[in-house]
Coordinates of N, CA, C and O in Angstrom, one line a residue:
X1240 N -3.3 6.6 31.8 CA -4.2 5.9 30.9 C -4.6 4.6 31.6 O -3.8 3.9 32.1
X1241 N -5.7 4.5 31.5 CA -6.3 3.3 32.4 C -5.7 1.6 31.7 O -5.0 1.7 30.7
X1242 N -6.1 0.4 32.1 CA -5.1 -0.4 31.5 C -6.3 -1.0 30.0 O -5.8 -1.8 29.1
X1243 N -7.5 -0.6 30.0 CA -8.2 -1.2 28.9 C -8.0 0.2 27.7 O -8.4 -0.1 26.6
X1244 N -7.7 0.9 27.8 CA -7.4 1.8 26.7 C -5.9 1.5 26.4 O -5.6 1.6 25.2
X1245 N -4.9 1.1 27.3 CA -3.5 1.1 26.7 C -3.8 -0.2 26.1 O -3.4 -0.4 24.9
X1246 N -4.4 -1.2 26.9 CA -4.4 -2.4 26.0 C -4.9 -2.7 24.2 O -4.4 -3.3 23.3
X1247 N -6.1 -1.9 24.3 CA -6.7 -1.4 22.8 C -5.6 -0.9 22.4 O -4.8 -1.8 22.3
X1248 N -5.3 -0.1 22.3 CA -4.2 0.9 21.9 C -3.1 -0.5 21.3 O -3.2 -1.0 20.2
X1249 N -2.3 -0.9 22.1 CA -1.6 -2.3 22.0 C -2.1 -3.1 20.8 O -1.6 -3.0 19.7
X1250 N -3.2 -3.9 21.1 CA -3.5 -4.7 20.0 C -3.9 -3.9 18.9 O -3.7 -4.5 17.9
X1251 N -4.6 -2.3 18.7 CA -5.0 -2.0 17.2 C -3.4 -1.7 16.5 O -3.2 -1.5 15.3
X1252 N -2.1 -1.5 17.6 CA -1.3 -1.1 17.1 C -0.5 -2.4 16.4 O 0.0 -2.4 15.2
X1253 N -0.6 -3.6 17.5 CA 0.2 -4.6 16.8 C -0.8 -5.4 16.1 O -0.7 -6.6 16.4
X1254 N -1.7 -5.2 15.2 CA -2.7 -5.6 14.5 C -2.1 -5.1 13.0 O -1.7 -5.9 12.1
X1255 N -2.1 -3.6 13.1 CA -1.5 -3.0 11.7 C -0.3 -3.6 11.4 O -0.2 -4.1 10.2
X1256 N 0.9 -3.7 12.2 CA 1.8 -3.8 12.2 C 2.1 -5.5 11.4 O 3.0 -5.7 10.6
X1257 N 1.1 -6.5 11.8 CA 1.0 -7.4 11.7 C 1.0 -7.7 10.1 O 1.7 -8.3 9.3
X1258 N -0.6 -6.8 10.2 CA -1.0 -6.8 8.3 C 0.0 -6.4 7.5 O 0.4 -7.1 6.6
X1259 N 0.5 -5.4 7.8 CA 1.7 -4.9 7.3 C 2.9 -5.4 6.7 O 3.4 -5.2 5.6
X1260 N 3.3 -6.5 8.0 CA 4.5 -7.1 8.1 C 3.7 -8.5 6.9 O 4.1 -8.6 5.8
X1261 N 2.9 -9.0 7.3 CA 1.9 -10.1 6.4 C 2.3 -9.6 4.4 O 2.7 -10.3 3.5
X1262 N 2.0 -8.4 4.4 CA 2.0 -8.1 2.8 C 3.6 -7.7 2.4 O 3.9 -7.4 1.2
X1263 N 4.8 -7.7 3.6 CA 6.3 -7.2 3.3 C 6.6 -8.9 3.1 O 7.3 -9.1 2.1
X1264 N 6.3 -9.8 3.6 CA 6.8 -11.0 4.0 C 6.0 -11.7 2.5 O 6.5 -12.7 2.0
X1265 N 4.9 -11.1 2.1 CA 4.7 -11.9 0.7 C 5.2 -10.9 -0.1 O 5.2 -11.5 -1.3
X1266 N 5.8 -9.8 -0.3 CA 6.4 -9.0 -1.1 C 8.0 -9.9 -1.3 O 8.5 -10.2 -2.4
X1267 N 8.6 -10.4 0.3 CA 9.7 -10.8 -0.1 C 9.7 -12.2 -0.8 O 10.6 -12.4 -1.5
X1268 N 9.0 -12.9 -0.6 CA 8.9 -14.2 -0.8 C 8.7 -14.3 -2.2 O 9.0 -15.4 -2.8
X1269 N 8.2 -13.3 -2.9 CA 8.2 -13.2 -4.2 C 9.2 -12.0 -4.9 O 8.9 -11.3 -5.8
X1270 N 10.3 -12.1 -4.1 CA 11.1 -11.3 -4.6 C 11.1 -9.9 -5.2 O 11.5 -9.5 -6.3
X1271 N 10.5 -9.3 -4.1 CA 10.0 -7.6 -4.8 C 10.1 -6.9 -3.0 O 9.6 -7.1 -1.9
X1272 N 10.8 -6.2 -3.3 CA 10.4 -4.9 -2.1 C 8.8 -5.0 -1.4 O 8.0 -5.6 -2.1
X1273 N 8.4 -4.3 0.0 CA 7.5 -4.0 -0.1 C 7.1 -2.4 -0.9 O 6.0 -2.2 -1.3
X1274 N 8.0 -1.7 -0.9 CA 7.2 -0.7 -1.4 C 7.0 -0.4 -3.2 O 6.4 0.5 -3.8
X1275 N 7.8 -1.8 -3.6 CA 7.4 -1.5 -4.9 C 6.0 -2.7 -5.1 O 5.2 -2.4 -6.0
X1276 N 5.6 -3.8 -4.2 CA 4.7 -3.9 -4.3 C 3.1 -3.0 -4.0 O 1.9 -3.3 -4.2
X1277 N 3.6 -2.1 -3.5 CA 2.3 -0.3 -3.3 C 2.6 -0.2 -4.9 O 1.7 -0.5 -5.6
X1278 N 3.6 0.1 -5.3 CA 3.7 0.6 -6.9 C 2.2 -0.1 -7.6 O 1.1 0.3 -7.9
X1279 N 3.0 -1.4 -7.5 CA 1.8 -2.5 -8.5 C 0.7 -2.7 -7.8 O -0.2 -3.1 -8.5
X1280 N 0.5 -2.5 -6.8 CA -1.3 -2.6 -5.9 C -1.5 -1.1 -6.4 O -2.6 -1.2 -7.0
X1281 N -1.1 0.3 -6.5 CA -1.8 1.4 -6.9 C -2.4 1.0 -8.4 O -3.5 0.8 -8.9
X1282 N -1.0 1.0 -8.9 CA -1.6 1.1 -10.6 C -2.7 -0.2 -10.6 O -3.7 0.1 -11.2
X1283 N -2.7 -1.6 -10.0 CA -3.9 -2.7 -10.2 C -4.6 -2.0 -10.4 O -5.2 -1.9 -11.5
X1284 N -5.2 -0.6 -8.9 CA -5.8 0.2 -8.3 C -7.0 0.7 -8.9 O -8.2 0.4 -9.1
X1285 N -5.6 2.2 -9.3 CA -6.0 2.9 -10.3 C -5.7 3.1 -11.8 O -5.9 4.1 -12.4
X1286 N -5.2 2.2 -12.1 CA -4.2 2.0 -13.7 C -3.7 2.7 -13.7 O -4.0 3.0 -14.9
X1287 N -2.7 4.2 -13.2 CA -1.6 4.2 -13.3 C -1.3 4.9 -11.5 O -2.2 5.0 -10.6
X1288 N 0.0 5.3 -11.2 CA 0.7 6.0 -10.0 C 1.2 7.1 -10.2 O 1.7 7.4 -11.3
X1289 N 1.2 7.9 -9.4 CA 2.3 9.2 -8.8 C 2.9 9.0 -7.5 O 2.4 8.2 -6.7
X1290 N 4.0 9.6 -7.5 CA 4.7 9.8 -6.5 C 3.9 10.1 -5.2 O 3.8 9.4 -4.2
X1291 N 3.4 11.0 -5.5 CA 2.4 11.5 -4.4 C 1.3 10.8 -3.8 O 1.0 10.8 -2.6
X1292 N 0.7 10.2 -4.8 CA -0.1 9.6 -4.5 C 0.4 8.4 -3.7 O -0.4 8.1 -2.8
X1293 N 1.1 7.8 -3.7 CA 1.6 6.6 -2.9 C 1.9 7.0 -1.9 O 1.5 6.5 -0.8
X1294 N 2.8 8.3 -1.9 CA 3.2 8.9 -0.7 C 2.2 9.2 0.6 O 2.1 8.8 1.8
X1295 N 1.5 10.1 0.0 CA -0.2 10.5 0.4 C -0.5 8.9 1.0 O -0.5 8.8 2.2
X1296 N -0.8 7.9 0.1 CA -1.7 6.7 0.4 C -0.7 5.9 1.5 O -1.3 4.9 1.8
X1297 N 0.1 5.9 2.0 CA 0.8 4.9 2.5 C 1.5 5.6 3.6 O 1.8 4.9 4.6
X1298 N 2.0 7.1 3.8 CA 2.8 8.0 4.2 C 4.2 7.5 4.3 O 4.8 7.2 5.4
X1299 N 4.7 7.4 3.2 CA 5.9 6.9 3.0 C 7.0 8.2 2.5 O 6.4 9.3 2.5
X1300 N 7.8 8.2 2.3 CA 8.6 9.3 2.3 C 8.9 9.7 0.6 O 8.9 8.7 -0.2
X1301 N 9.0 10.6 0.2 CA 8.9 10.8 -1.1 C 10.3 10.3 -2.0 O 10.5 9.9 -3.1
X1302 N 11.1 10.6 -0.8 CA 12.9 10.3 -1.6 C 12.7 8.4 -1.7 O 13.0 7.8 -2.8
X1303 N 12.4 8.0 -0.9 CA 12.3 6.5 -0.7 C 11.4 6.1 -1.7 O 11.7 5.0 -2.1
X1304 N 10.2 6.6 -2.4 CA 9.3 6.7 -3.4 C 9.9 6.7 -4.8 O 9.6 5.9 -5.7
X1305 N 11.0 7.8 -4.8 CA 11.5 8.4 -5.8 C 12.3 7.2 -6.2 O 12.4 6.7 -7.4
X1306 N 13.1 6.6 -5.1 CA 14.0 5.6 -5.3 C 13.5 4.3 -6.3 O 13.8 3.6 -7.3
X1307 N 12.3 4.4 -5.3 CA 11.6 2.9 -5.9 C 11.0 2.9 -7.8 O 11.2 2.1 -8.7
X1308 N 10.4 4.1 -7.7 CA 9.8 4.6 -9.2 C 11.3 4.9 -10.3 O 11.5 4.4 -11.4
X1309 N 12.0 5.5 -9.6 CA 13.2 5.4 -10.7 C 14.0 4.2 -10.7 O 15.0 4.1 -11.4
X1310 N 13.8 3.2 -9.9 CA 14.5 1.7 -10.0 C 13.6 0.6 -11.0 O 14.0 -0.4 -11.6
X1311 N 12.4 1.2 -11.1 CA 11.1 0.4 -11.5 C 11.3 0.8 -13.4 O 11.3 0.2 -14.4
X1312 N 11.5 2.1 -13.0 CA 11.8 2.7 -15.1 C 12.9 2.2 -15.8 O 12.8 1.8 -16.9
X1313 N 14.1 2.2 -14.9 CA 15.4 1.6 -15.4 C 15.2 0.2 -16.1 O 15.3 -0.1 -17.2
X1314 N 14.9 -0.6 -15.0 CA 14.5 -1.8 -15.5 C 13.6 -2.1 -16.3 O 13.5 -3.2 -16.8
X1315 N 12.8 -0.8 -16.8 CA 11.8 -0.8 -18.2 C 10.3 -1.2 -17.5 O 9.4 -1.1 -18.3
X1316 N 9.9 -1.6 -15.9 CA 8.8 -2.1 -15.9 C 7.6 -0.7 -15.7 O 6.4 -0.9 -15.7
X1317 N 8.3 0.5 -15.5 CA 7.4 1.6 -15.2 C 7.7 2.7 -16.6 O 8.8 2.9 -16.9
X1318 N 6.5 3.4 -17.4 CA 6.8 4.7 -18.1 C 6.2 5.6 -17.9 O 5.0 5.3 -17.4
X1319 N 6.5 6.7 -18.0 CA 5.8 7.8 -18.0 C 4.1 7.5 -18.4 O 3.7 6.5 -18.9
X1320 N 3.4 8.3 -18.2 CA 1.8 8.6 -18.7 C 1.4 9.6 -18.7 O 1.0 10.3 -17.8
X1321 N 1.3 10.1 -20.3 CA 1.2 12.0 -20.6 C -0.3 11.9 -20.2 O -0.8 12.9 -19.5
X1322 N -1.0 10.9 -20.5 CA -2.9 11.5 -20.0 C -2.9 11.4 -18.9 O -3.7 12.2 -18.4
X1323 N -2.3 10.6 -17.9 CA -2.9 10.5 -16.2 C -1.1 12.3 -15.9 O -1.1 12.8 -14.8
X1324 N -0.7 12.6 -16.4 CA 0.4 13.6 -15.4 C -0.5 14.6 -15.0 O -1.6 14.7 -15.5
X1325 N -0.2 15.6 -14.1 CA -0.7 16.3 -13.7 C 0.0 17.5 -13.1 O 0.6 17.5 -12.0
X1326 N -0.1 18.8 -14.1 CA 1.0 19.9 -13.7 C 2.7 19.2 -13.6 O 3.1 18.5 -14.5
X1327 N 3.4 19.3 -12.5 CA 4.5 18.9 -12.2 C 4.5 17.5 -11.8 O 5.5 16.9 -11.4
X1328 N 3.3 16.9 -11.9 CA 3.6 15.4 -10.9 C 3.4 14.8 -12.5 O 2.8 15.3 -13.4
X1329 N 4.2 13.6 -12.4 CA 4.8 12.8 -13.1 C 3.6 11.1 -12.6 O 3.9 10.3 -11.7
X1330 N 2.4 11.1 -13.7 CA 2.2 9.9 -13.4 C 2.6 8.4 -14.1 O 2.5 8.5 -15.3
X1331 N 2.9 7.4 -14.0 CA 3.5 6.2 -14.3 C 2.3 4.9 -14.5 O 1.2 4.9 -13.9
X1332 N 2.8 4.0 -15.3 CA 1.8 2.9 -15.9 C 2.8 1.9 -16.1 O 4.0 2.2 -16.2
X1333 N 2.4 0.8 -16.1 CA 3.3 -0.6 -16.3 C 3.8 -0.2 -18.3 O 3.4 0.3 -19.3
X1334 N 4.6 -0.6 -17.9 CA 5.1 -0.8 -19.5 C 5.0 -2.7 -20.0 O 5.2 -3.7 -19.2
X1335 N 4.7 -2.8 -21.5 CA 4.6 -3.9 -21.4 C 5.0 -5.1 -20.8 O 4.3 -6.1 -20.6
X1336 N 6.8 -5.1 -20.5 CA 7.6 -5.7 -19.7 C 6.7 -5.5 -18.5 O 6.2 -6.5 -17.9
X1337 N 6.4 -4.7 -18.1 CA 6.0 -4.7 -16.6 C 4.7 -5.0 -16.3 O 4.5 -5.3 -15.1
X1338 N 3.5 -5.0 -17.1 CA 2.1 -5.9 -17.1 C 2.7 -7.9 -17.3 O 2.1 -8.9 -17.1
X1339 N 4.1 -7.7 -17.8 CA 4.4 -9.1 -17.6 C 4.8 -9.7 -16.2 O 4.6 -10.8 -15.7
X1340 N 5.3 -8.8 -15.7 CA 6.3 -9.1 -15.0 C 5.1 -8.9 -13.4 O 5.3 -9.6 -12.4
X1341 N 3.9 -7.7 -13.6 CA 3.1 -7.5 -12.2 C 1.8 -8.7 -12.5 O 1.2 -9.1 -11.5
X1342 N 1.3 -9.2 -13.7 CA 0.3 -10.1 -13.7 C 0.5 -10.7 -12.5 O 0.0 -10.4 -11.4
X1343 N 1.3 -12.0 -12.8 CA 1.4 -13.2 -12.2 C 1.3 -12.6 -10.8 O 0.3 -12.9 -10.1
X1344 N 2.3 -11.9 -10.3 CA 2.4 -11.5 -9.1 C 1.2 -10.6 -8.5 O 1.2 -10.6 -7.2
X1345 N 0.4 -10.0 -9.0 CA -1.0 -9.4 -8.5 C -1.9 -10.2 -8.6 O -2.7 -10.2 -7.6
X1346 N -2.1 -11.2 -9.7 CA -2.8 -12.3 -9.4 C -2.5 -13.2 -8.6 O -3.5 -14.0 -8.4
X1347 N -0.8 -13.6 -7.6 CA -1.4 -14.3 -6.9 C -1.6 -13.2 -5.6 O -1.7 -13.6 -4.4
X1348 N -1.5 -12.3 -5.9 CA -1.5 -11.5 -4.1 C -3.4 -11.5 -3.8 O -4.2 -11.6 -2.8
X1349 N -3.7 -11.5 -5.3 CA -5.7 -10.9 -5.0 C -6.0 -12.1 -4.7 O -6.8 -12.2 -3.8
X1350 N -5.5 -13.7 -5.5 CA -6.3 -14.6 -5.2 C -6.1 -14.8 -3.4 O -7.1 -15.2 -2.7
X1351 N -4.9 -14.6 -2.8 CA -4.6 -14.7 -1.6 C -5.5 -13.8 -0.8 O -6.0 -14.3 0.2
X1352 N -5.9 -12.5 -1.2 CA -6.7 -11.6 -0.1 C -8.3 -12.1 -0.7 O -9.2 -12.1 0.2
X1353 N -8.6 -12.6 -2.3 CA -10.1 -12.9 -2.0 C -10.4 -14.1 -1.0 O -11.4 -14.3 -0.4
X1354 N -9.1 -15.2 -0.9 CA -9.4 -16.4 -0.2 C -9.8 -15.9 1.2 O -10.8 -16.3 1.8
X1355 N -8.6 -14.7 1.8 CA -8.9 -14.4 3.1 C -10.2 -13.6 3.4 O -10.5 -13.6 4.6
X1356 N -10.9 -12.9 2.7 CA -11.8 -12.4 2.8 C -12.7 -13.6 3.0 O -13.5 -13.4 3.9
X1357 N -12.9 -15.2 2.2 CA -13.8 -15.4 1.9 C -13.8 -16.7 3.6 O -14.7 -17.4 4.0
X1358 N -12.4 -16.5 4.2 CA -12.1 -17.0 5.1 C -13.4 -16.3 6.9 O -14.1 -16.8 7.7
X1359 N -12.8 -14.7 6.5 CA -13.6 -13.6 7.6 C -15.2 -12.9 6.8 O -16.0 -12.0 7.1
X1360 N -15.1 -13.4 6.0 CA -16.8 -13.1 5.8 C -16.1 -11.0 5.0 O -15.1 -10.3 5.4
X1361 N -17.0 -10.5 3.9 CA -16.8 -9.5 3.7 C -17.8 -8.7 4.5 O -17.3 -7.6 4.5
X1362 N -18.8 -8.7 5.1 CA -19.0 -8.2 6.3 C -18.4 -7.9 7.5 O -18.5 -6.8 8.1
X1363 N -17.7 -8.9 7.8 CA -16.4 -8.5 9.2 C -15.3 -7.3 8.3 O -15.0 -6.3 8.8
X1364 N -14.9 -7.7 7.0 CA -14.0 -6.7 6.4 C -13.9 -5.5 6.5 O -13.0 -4.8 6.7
X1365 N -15.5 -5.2 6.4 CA -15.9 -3.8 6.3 C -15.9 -3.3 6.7 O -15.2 -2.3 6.4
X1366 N -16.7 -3.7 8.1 CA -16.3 -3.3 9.8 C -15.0 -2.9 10.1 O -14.7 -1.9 10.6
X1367 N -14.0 -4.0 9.6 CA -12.6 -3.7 10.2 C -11.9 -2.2 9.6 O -11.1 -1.5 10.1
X1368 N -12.5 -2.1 8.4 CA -11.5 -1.3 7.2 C -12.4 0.3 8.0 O -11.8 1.2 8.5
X1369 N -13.6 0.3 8.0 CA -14.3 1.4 8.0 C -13.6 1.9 9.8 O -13.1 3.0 10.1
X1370 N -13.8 0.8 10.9 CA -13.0 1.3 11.8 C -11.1 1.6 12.1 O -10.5 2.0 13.1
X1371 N -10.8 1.0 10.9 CA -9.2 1.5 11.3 C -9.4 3.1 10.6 O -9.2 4.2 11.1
X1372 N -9.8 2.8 9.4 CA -10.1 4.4 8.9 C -11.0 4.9 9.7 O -10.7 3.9 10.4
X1373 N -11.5 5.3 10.2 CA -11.8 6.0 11.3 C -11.1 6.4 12.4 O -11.3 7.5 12.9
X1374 N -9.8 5.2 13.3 CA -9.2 6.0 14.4 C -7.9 6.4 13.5 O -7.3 7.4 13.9
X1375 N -7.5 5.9 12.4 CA -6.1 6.9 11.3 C -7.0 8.4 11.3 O -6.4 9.4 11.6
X1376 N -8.1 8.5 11.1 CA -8.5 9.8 11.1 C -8.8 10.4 12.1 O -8.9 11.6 12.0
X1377 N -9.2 9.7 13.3 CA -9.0 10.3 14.6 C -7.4 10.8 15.3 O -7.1 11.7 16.1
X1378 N -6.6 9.8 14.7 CA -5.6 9.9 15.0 C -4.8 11.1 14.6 O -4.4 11.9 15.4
X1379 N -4.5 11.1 13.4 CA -4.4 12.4 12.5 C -5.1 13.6 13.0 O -4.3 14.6 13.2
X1380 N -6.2 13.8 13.3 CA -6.6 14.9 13.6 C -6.2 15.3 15.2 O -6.5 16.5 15.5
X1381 N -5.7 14.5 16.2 CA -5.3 15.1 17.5 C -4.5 15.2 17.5 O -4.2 15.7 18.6
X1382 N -3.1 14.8 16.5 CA -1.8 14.9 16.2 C -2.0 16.1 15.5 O -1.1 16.8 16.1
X1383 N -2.5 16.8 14.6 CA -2.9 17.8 14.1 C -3.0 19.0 15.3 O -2.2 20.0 15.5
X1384 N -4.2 18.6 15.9 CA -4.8 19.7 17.1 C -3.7 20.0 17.9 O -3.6 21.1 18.5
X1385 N -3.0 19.0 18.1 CA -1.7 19.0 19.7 C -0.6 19.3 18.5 O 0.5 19.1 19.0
X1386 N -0.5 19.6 17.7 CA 1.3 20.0 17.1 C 1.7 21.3 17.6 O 2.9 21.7 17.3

């Protein structure tokens, strides 16, 4: 591999990794896992979650999922949702404890990403989002093709 493709390669990798580590480091700081903050960024999302769907959205492991969603109900902040379930998947909604408990904390995560947005222009956003989704789907599919 020539050295300007390994180097691309390099920074789109330690780029993600960056963002990543950026939303675990405000997950901890506000005393929440990162993957139970995916919980509360889906349902913001889409008002409620599945298993799957997080799994699917994030490619995170389903037992590690399972853990987080049944840690989340115990505590009372997740319940069931008979209109969003679907066949066997089990979808979930804040319970009122838990619209108390994800406000504060989703409100300050959005005011932090509308600031940064309003820092890079929503124009550069776009660009950025529409090109990582695009090499995740390039990527995916030659990992696909070569299995």
């Amino acid at each position: 591999m020539d050295q300007d493709k390994h180097q691309l390669l390099r920074d789109i990798n330690r780029s993600i990794i960056k963002l990543r580590g950026v939303y675990s480091a405000w997950s901890k700081k506000h005393g929440i896992s990162y993957n139970e903050m995916l919980v509360l960024y889906t349902i913001r999302d889409s008002g409620f979650c599945t298993q799957k769907q997080i799994c699917d959205s994030y490619l995170l492991p389903r037992q590690t999922m399972n853990h987080v969603i049944s840690d989340m109900r115990r505590r009372g902040l997740l319940t069931i949702s008979e209109e969003h379930c679907g066949g066997r998947e089990k979808a979930f909604v804040l319970t009122e404890e838990g619209k108390s408990y994800a406000r504060p904390l989703l409100d300050s995560l959005t005011e932090i990403e509308l600031e940064a947005i309003g820092r890079i222009g929503r124009e550069n956003l776009c660009v950025v989002a529409e090109a990582v989704l695009s090499f995740g789907t390039a990527i995916q599919t030659a990992i696909e093709e070569n299995a």
